Short mmCIF file of C-alpha atoms in Angstrom, two decimals:
data_model
loop_
_atom_site.label_atom_id
_atom_site.label_comp_id
_atom_site.label_asym_id
_atom_site.label_seq_id
_atom_site.Cartn_x
_atom_site.Cartn_y
_atom_site.Cartn_z
CA MET A 1 91.49 -28.34 -113.41
CA LEU A 2 93.66 -31.14 -112.47
CA ARG A 3 96.35 -30.47 -109.89
CA SER A 4 99.13 -32.47 -108.68
CA TRP A 5 99.93 -32.65 -105.04
CA SER A 6 102.88 -34.60 -103.55
CA CYS A 7 102.63 -36.39 -100.18
CA CYS A 8 105.82 -34.76 -98.68
CA LEU A 9 104.81 -36.16 -94.95
CA ALA A 10 107.69 -37.15 -93.71
CA LEU A 11 107.39 -34.99 -90.48
CA PRO A 12 108.26 -37.22 -87.40
CA MET A 13 105.61 -37.92 -85.33
CA VAL A 14 105.03 -35.78 -82.04
CA VAL A 15 105.29 -38.22 -79.12
CA GLY A 16 103.04 -36.57 -76.46
CA ALA A 17 103.51 -39.10 -73.26
CA ILE A 18 106.03 -37.80 -70.51
CA ALA A 19 107.62 -40.87 -68.55
CA CYS A 20 106.63 -41.18 -64.66
CA GLY A 21 109.39 -40.96 -62.13
CA GLY A 22 111.34 -37.77 -63.82
CA GLY A 23 110.76 -35.46 -60.68
CA GLY A 24 111.17 -31.99 -60.56
CA GLY A 25 107.55 -31.02 -60.94
CA SER A 26 105.51 -29.23 -58.58
CA ASP A 27 102.74 -31.63 -57.44
CA GLY A 28 99.77 -31.02 -55.86
CA ALA A 29 96.60 -33.20 -55.02
CA GLY A 30 93.18 -31.97 -53.70
CA ALA A 31 90.88 -33.61 -51.09
CA GLY A 32 91.18 -37.28 -51.69
CA GLY A 33 93.09 -37.11 -55.05
CA THR A 34 96.77 -38.40 -56.33
CA ALA A 35 98.93 -36.84 -58.26
CA GLY A 36 101.94 -38.25 -59.94
CA ALA A 37 105.14 -36.01 -61.18
CA GLY A 38 103.82 -32.69 -62.33
CA GLY A 39 100.27 -33.69 -62.02
CA THR A 40 97.45 -31.99 -60.25
CA ALA A 41 94.16 -33.79 -59.12
CA GLY A 42 90.99 -32.51 -57.65
CA ALA A 43 88.68 -34.09 -55.12
CA GLY A 44 88.85 -37.78 -55.72
CA GLY A 45 90.67 -37.32 -58.82
CA THR A 46 93.93 -39.24 -60.18
CA ALA A 47 96.53 -37.52 -62.54
CA GLY A 48 99.57 -39.07 -63.88
CA ALA A 49 102.58 -37.18 -65.16
CA GLY A 50 101.58 -33.89 -66.55
CA GLY A 51 98.26 -34.55 -66.42
CA THR A 52 95.08 -32.59 -64.55
CA ALA A 53 92.10 -34.35 -63.44
CA GLY A 54 88.82 -32.82 -61.99
CA ALA A 55 86.53 -34.13 -59.37
CA GLY A 56 86.67 -38.13 -59.96
CA GLY A 57 88.32 -37.86 -63.04
CA THR A 58 91.34 -39.80 -64.05
CA ALA A 59 94.00 -38.36 -66.41
CA GLY A 60 97.13 -40.16 -67.97
CA ALA A 61 100.34 -38.60 -69.15
CA GLY A 62 99.66 -34.92 -70.85
CA GLY A 63 96.01 -35.52 -70.55
CA THR A 64 93.48 -33.53 -69.03
CA ALA A 65 89.82 -34.93 -67.66
CA GLY A 66 86.63 -33.07 -66.33
CA ALA A 67 84.38 -34.62 -63.78
CA SER A 68 84.24 -38.24 -63.98
CA GLY A 69 86.08 -38.39 -67.11
CA THR A 70 89.17 -39.94 -68.53
CA ALA A 71 92.00 -38.86 -70.78
CA GLY A 72 94.77 -40.73 -72.32
CA ALA A 73 98.34 -40.10 -73.29
CA GLY A 74 98.89 -37.04 -75.05
CA GLY A 75 95.30 -34.94 -74.39
CA ASN A 76 97.17 -31.91 -75.47
CA VAL A 77 99.39 -33.32 -78.31
CA PRO A 78 99.06 -31.57 -81.48
CA LEU A 79 98.06 -33.91 -84.27
CA SER A 80 100.49 -35.10 -86.69
CA SER A 81 100.77 -34.83 -90.33
CA GLU A 82 100.83 -38.67 -90.81
CA TYR A 83 100.12 -41.58 -88.87
CA THR A 84 101.38 -45.11 -89.82
CA LEU A 85 99.40 -47.92 -88.58
CA SER A 86 101.06 -51.06 -87.52
CA SER A 87 98.47 -53.68 -89.22
CA THR A 88 99.35 -55.21 -92.77
CA GLU A 89 96.11 -56.96 -92.93
CA SER A 90 93.22 -54.78 -91.54
CA VAL A 91 92.68 -52.83 -94.79
CA PRO A 92 91.10 -49.89 -92.73
CA GLU A 93 88.25 -48.77 -95.32
CA GLY A 94 86.73 -46.46 -92.77
CA VAL A 95 88.33 -43.65 -90.63
CA ALA A 96 86.73 -41.23 -88.30
CA PHE A 97 88.08 -38.67 -85.70
CA ASP A 98 86.56 -38.22 -82.17
CA LEU A 99 86.92 -34.31 -81.52
CA ASP A 100 86.49 -34.78 -77.62
CA GLY A 101 88.90 -37.64 -77.30
CA ARG A 102 91.36 -36.17 -79.99
CA ALA A 103 91.82 -39.56 -81.39
CA PHE A 104 91.30 -41.35 -84.92
CA PHE A 105 89.80 -44.45 -85.18
CA ALA A 106 90.08 -46.96 -88.28
CA GLY A 107 87.87 -49.76 -89.19
CA ALA A 108 89.02 -53.29 -90.83
CA LEU A 109 87.37 -54.81 -93.78
CA GLY A 110 89.88 -57.60 -92.93
CA GLY A 111 88.22 -59.02 -89.85
CA GLY A 112 85.97 -56.15 -88.64
CA GLY A 113 88.13 -54.67 -85.76
CA ILE A 114 88.44 -51.07 -84.94
CA THR A 115 91.52 -49.47 -83.79
CA ARG A 116 92.09 -46.11 -81.77
CA ILE A 117 94.96 -43.82 -82.89
CA ALA A 118 95.62 -41.25 -80.32
CA ALA A 119 96.94 -38.03 -81.08
CA ASP A 120 100.55 -38.77 -80.21
CA GLY A 121 100.29 -41.86 -82.59
CA THR A 122 99.58 -44.38 -79.68
CA GLU A 123 97.29 -47.41 -81.11
CA THR A 124 94.83 -49.60 -78.87
CA GLU A 125 92.26 -52.08 -79.91
CA LEU A 126 88.83 -50.77 -79.09
CA VAL A 127 86.94 -53.81 -81.20
CA PRO A 128 88.68 -56.80 -81.43
CA ALA A 129 88.49 -58.71 -84.92
CA ARG A 130 86.08 -61.34 -85.02
CA PRO A 131 85.01 -64.27 -87.37
CA LEU A 132 83.14 -62.83 -90.72
CA GLY A 133 83.66 -59.34 -89.45
CA ARG A 134 84.02 -56.39 -92.20
CA VAL A 135 83.69 -52.80 -91.10
CA ALA A 136 83.29 -50.37 -93.79
CA GLY A 137 82.20 -46.76 -93.03
CA ILE A 138 82.56 -45.49 -89.29
CA LYS A 139 81.75 -42.12 -87.59
CA VAL A 140 82.00 -41.02 -84.37
CA ASP A 141 79.27 -39.16 -82.02
CA SER A 142 81.51 -37.55 -79.67
CA GLU A 143 78.81 -35.43 -77.87
CA ARG A 144 77.21 -39.23 -76.97
CA ARG A 145 80.53 -40.92 -76.90
CA ARG A 146 79.21 -43.59 -79.42
CA LEU A 147 80.87 -44.98 -82.64
CA TRP A 148 78.82 -46.27 -85.47
CA ALA A 149 80.10 -48.84 -87.91
CA CYS A 150 78.78 -50.41 -91.02
CA GLN A 151 78.95 -54.14 -91.04
CA ARG A 152 77.83 -55.78 -94.22
CA THR A 153 74.00 -55.89 -93.33
CA GLU A 154 73.99 -54.65 -89.99
CA ILE A 155 75.09 -51.28 -88.00
CA TRP A 156 77.02 -51.84 -85.19
CA VAL A 157 76.97 -49.30 -82.16
CA PHE A 158 79.85 -48.98 -79.45
CA ASP A 159 80.71 -47.04 -76.64
CA VAL A 160 83.86 -44.97 -78.12
CA ASP A 161 85.55 -45.16 -74.53
CA THR A 162 85.12 -48.45 -73.69
CA GLY A 163 84.85 -50.76 -76.86
CA GLN A 164 81.34 -51.88 -75.31
CA GLN A 165 78.92 -52.86 -77.88
CA LEU A 166 75.83 -50.89 -77.49
CA ALA A 167 73.57 -52.19 -80.28
CA THR A 168 73.33 -54.33 -83.20
CA LEU A 169 70.79 -53.08 -85.65
CA ALA A 170 69.64 -54.91 -88.55
CA LEU A 171 68.98 -53.04 -91.90
CA SER A 172 66.75 -55.91 -93.00
CA ASP A 173 64.15 -54.41 -90.89
CA ALA A 174 64.09 -51.48 -93.25
CA ALA A 175 64.27 -53.37 -96.45
CA VAL A 176 65.07 -56.78 -98.17
CA ALA A 177 68.95 -57.49 -99.08
CA ALA A 178 69.74 -54.02 -97.38
CA THR A 179 73.46 -53.35 -97.25
CA CYS A 180 75.51 -50.78 -95.40
CA ASN A 181 78.42 -48.96 -97.20
CA ASP A 182 78.70 -45.69 -95.27
CA LEU A 183 76.99 -43.37 -92.85
CA VAL A 184 76.77 -39.99 -91.39
CA VAL A 185 75.52 -38.94 -87.69
CA ASP A 186 73.57 -35.74 -86.99
CA SER A 187 73.65 -33.89 -84.17
CA SER A 188 70.57 -35.39 -82.65
CA GLY A 189 72.50 -38.83 -82.86
CA VAL A 190 70.54 -40.00 -85.73
CA ALA A 191 72.44 -41.90 -88.39
CA TYR A 192 71.69 -41.70 -92.28
CA VAL A 193 73.11 -44.99 -93.93
CA THR A 194 73.95 -45.50 -97.92
CA ASP A 195 73.16 -48.68 -99.55
CA SER A 196 75.29 -49.52 -102.54
CA GLN A 197 73.13 -52.40 -103.81
CA ASN A 198 69.82 -50.83 -103.36
CA PRO A 199 68.43 -47.19 -104.27
CA ASN A 200 67.87 -46.45 -100.28
CA ILE A 201 69.10 -44.18 -97.58
CA TYR A 202 68.17 -45.25 -94.32
CA ARG A 203 67.60 -43.73 -90.96
CA VAL A 204 68.88 -45.56 -87.93
CA GLU A 205 68.36 -44.73 -84.20
CA LEU A 206 70.14 -46.39 -81.35
CA ASP A 207 66.84 -47.77 -79.80
CA SER A 208 64.52 -48.06 -82.91
CA THR A 209 64.19 -50.03 -85.68
CA PRO A 210 65.86 -49.07 -88.87
CA THR A 211 63.50 -47.38 -91.55
CA VAL A 212 63.77 -46.35 -94.97
CA PHE A 213 64.61 -42.69 -95.08
CA ALA A 214 64.52 -41.97 -98.93
CA SER A 215 64.45 -44.18 -101.92
CA ASP A 216 64.69 -42.77 -105.47
CA PRO A 217 65.76 -44.16 -109.02
CA LEU A 218 68.27 -41.67 -109.09
CA PHE A 219 70.08 -43.57 -106.33
CA ASP A 220 70.54 -46.53 -108.43
CA GLY A 221 73.82 -46.81 -109.72
CA GLY A 222 73.54 -50.14 -111.34
CA ILE A 223 76.50 -52.68 -110.10
CA PHE A 224 77.64 -50.14 -107.45
CA GLY A 225 75.23 -47.10 -106.49
CA LEU A 226 75.51 -44.77 -103.41
CA ASN A 227 78.60 -44.79 -101.43
CA GLY A 228 79.93 -41.69 -99.48
CA ILE A 229 77.51 -39.57 -97.43
CA VAL A 230 77.43 -36.24 -95.67
CA LEU A 231 75.21 -33.62 -93.83
CA ALA A 232 75.19 -30.19 -95.29
CA ALA A 233 73.84 -26.69 -95.18
CA ASN A 234 73.21 -26.75 -91.25
CA GLU A 235 71.96 -30.48 -91.51
CA THR A 236 69.08 -29.34 -94.03
CA LEU A 237 70.61 -31.45 -96.97
CA ILE A 238 72.04 -34.78 -97.47
CA LEU A 239 74.90 -35.31 -100.15
CA ALA A 240 75.51 -38.54 -101.47
CA GLY A 241 78.03 -39.75 -103.87
CA LYS A 242 77.20 -42.37 -106.76
CA PHE A 243 80.34 -44.49 -107.14
CA GLY A 244 79.74 -45.99 -110.50
CA ALA A 245 77.68 -43.12 -112.14
CA GLY A 246 80.27 -40.41 -110.83
CA GLN A 247 77.32 -38.18 -109.88
CA LEU A 248 76.85 -36.33 -106.39
CA VAL A 249 72.93 -36.37 -105.48
CA ARG A 250 71.21 -33.82 -103.08
CA ILE A 251 68.44 -34.99 -100.64
CA GLU A 252 66.24 -32.41 -98.53
CA VAL A 253 66.35 -33.68 -94.86
CA ALA A 254 62.72 -32.39 -94.16
CA ASP A 255 61.22 -33.80 -97.39
CA PRO A 256 63.25 -36.72 -98.54
CA THR A 257 61.09 -37.23 -101.61
CA GLN A 258 62.92 -33.88 -103.17
CA VAL A 259 65.96 -35.78 -104.50
CA SER A 260 67.98 -34.09 -107.29
CA GLU A 261 71.62 -34.36 -109.01
CA VAL A 262 73.92 -31.69 -108.16
CA ALA A 263 75.21 -29.79 -111.46
CA LEU A 264 78.82 -30.08 -111.54
CA THR A 265 81.20 -28.32 -113.77
CA GLY A 266 85.07 -28.50 -113.74
CA ASP A 267 87.03 -31.64 -113.37
CA ASP A 268 85.10 -34.89 -113.56
CA PHE A 269 83.52 -36.44 -110.26
CA SER A 270 84.30 -40.17 -111.25
CA ASN A 271 84.33 -42.79 -108.48
CA PRO A 272 83.46 -40.66 -105.54
CA ASP A 273 83.88 -43.00 -102.37
CA GLY A 274 84.28 -41.42 -99.05
CA MET A 275 83.31 -37.58 -98.57
CA VAL A 276 83.92 -35.14 -96.32
CA MET A 277 82.31 -31.54 -95.61
CA LEU A 278 84.75 -29.07 -94.39
CA GLU A 279 84.83 -25.25 -94.27
CA GLU A 280 81.48 -25.39 -96.71
CA ARG A 281 83.20 -27.55 -99.39
CA LEU A 282 83.06 -31.33 -100.30
CA TYR A 283 85.96 -33.45 -100.37
CA SER A 284 85.61 -36.77 -102.06
CA VAL A 285 88.15 -39.60 -101.56
CA SER A 286 88.86 -42.21 -104.27
CA ASP A 287 92.14 -44.00 -104.90
CA ALA A 288 94.81 -41.60 -105.86
CA GLU A 289 92.41 -38.77 -106.03
CA VAL A 290 91.02 -36.21 -103.77
CA LYS A 291 88.31 -34.06 -105.31
CA GLN A 292 87.18 -30.55 -103.73
CA VAL A 293 83.68 -29.32 -105.02
CA THR A 294 82.93 -25.58 -104.16
CA PHE A 295 79.49 -24.57 -104.49
CA GLY A 296 77.48 -22.08 -106.46
CA ASP A 297 75.46 -20.76 -103.43
CA SER A 298 73.63 -22.06 -100.15
CA SER A 299 71.13 -24.18 -102.04
CA LEU A 300 74.11 -26.67 -103.18
CA THR A 301 72.27 -27.29 -106.54
CA SER A 302 75.40 -26.65 -108.22
CA GLY A 303 79.26 -27.21 -107.90
CA THR A 304 82.76 -26.67 -109.23
CA VAL A 305 84.94 -29.73 -109.22
CA ILE A 306 88.80 -29.47 -108.67
CA ARG A 307 90.66 -32.80 -108.78
CA MET A 308 94.04 -33.28 -107.02
CA MET A 309 96.18 -36.17 -107.64
CA THR A 310 98.43 -37.42 -104.57
CA SER A 311 101.41 -39.61 -104.51
CA GLU A 312 99.51 -42.43 -102.77
CA THR A 313 97.25 -44.85 -104.25
CA GLY A 314 94.62 -46.97 -102.36
CA LEU A 315 92.81 -44.14 -100.65
CA SER A 316 89.05 -44.80 -99.40
CA THR A 317 87.64 -41.89 -97.27
CA GLY A 318 88.43 -39.29 -94.91
CA ALA A 319 87.62 -37.17 -92.01
CA ALA A 320 87.69 -33.68 -90.77
CA ALA A 321 90.04 -32.89 -87.60
CA GLU A 322 90.46 -30.06 -85.92
CA GLY A 323 89.77 -27.99 -89.19
CA ARG A 324 92.04 -30.22 -91.20
CA LEU A 325 91.38 -32.83 -93.93
CA TYR A 326 92.90 -36.45 -93.44
CA VAL A 327 92.41 -39.58 -95.59
CA ILE A 328 93.03 -43.17 -95.10
CA LYS A 329 95.23 -45.38 -97.17
CA SER A 330 93.52 -48.66 -97.08
CA GLU A 331 94.26 -50.44 -100.09
CA VAL A 332 90.67 -51.68 -100.39
CA THR A 333 90.64 -51.64 -104.22
CA GLU A 334 93.11 -54.31 -103.96
CA PHE A 335 91.25 -56.05 -101.41
CA VAL A 336 88.52 -56.39 -103.58
CA LEU A 337 90.09 -57.01 -106.59
CA ALA A 338 91.94 -59.77 -105.16
CA GLU A 339 88.92 -61.36 -103.83
CA ILE A 340 87.15 -61.26 -107.15
CA MET A 341 90.27 -63.04 -108.61
CA GLY A 342 90.78 -65.63 -105.99
CA ARG A 343 94.25 -64.55 -105.14
CA ALA A 344 96.05 -63.20 -102.28
CA PRO A 345 96.51 -59.37 -102.09
CA ALA A 346 99.48 -57.51 -102.64
CA PHE A 347 99.19 -54.57 -100.67
CA ASP A 348 101.27 -51.47 -101.06
CA LEU A 349 102.19 -51.09 -97.28
CA PRO A 350 102.14 -48.99 -94.82
CA PHE A 351 98.28 -48.51 -94.25
CA LYS A 352 98.15 -44.98 -93.06
CA ILE A 353 96.18 -41.75 -91.94
CA PHE A 354 97.48 -38.53 -93.71
CA GLU A 355 97.04 -34.76 -93.92
CA ILE A 356 95.93 -33.32 -97.33
CA ASP A 357 96.69 -29.72 -97.54
CA ILE A 358 93.38 -28.22 -98.81
CA SER A 359 95.15 -24.82 -99.47
CA ALA A 360 96.80 -26.64 -102.45
CA PHE A 361 93.51 -26.86 -104.19
#
């Protein structure tokens, strides 16, 4: 069943930063701590206006930091329904959410930079753009404070707090002409990577050489094969979308030779780009569409598709954030078409991250 949904997302962005110097608060500092207006600091900690810091921690306006931790402005600010990005050229194909830091991250096909968007909408540059940079799929490992990024034939891994590059991992060590389209990171910190040009999924660890995790003729999609990827069923299964064929593929993690197509009914599953698992349902994002897949049972061998049209085009992927589904408008299709045709892109701006109301399906 095709459903129509209008992006009525004109809610004002909640601003969480509180300016210092207003006075009127009750200031408190523990031994060796320093507190600003309304702030509280523990031993050795420093807190700004309205912030709270534990031992050795530092908190900005409205933030809360534990021992040796750092929190930016708006640490307790509710997530907004929409975040408008300031860049007009980045083409932010990938988006990820840091659960602990409560911030979104947007990659960039145009230059390879990575931008942090705090809950209050404040943008900061985590990773600067660089020559020939082209960051596609990104994921945050909040527990280990790492951000993983697809960069053409490599995986880049960064410290999600400082932007320091921790590793550059060449997929050519796993297979000739290997490329990276999207990735997912499991609870042990291992990344699984799709390759749109070759029928492979790669397994990548921070301190190890990438390897081929699974290879199967079912992954072959012709001009464009595997795209979005998620872990499901308590990380016992991997689901990957075949963009060109409009198929969903199921891989058993314990035995990656066990590969099968998920039998889908309902609306079509065409052009699955980025994918998100949320509340045991799969969401696939592509251009102006978001598709929801409800599975028949825990085996995930079959599912029913409902397609929702949004009022935006140029969507490429999504991220789960505090139980809500967000998608990113990146204009990636226009970017690719402009490159193929040798012309300047005509983006429908602004680039943005916005919430999809999943109750509307």
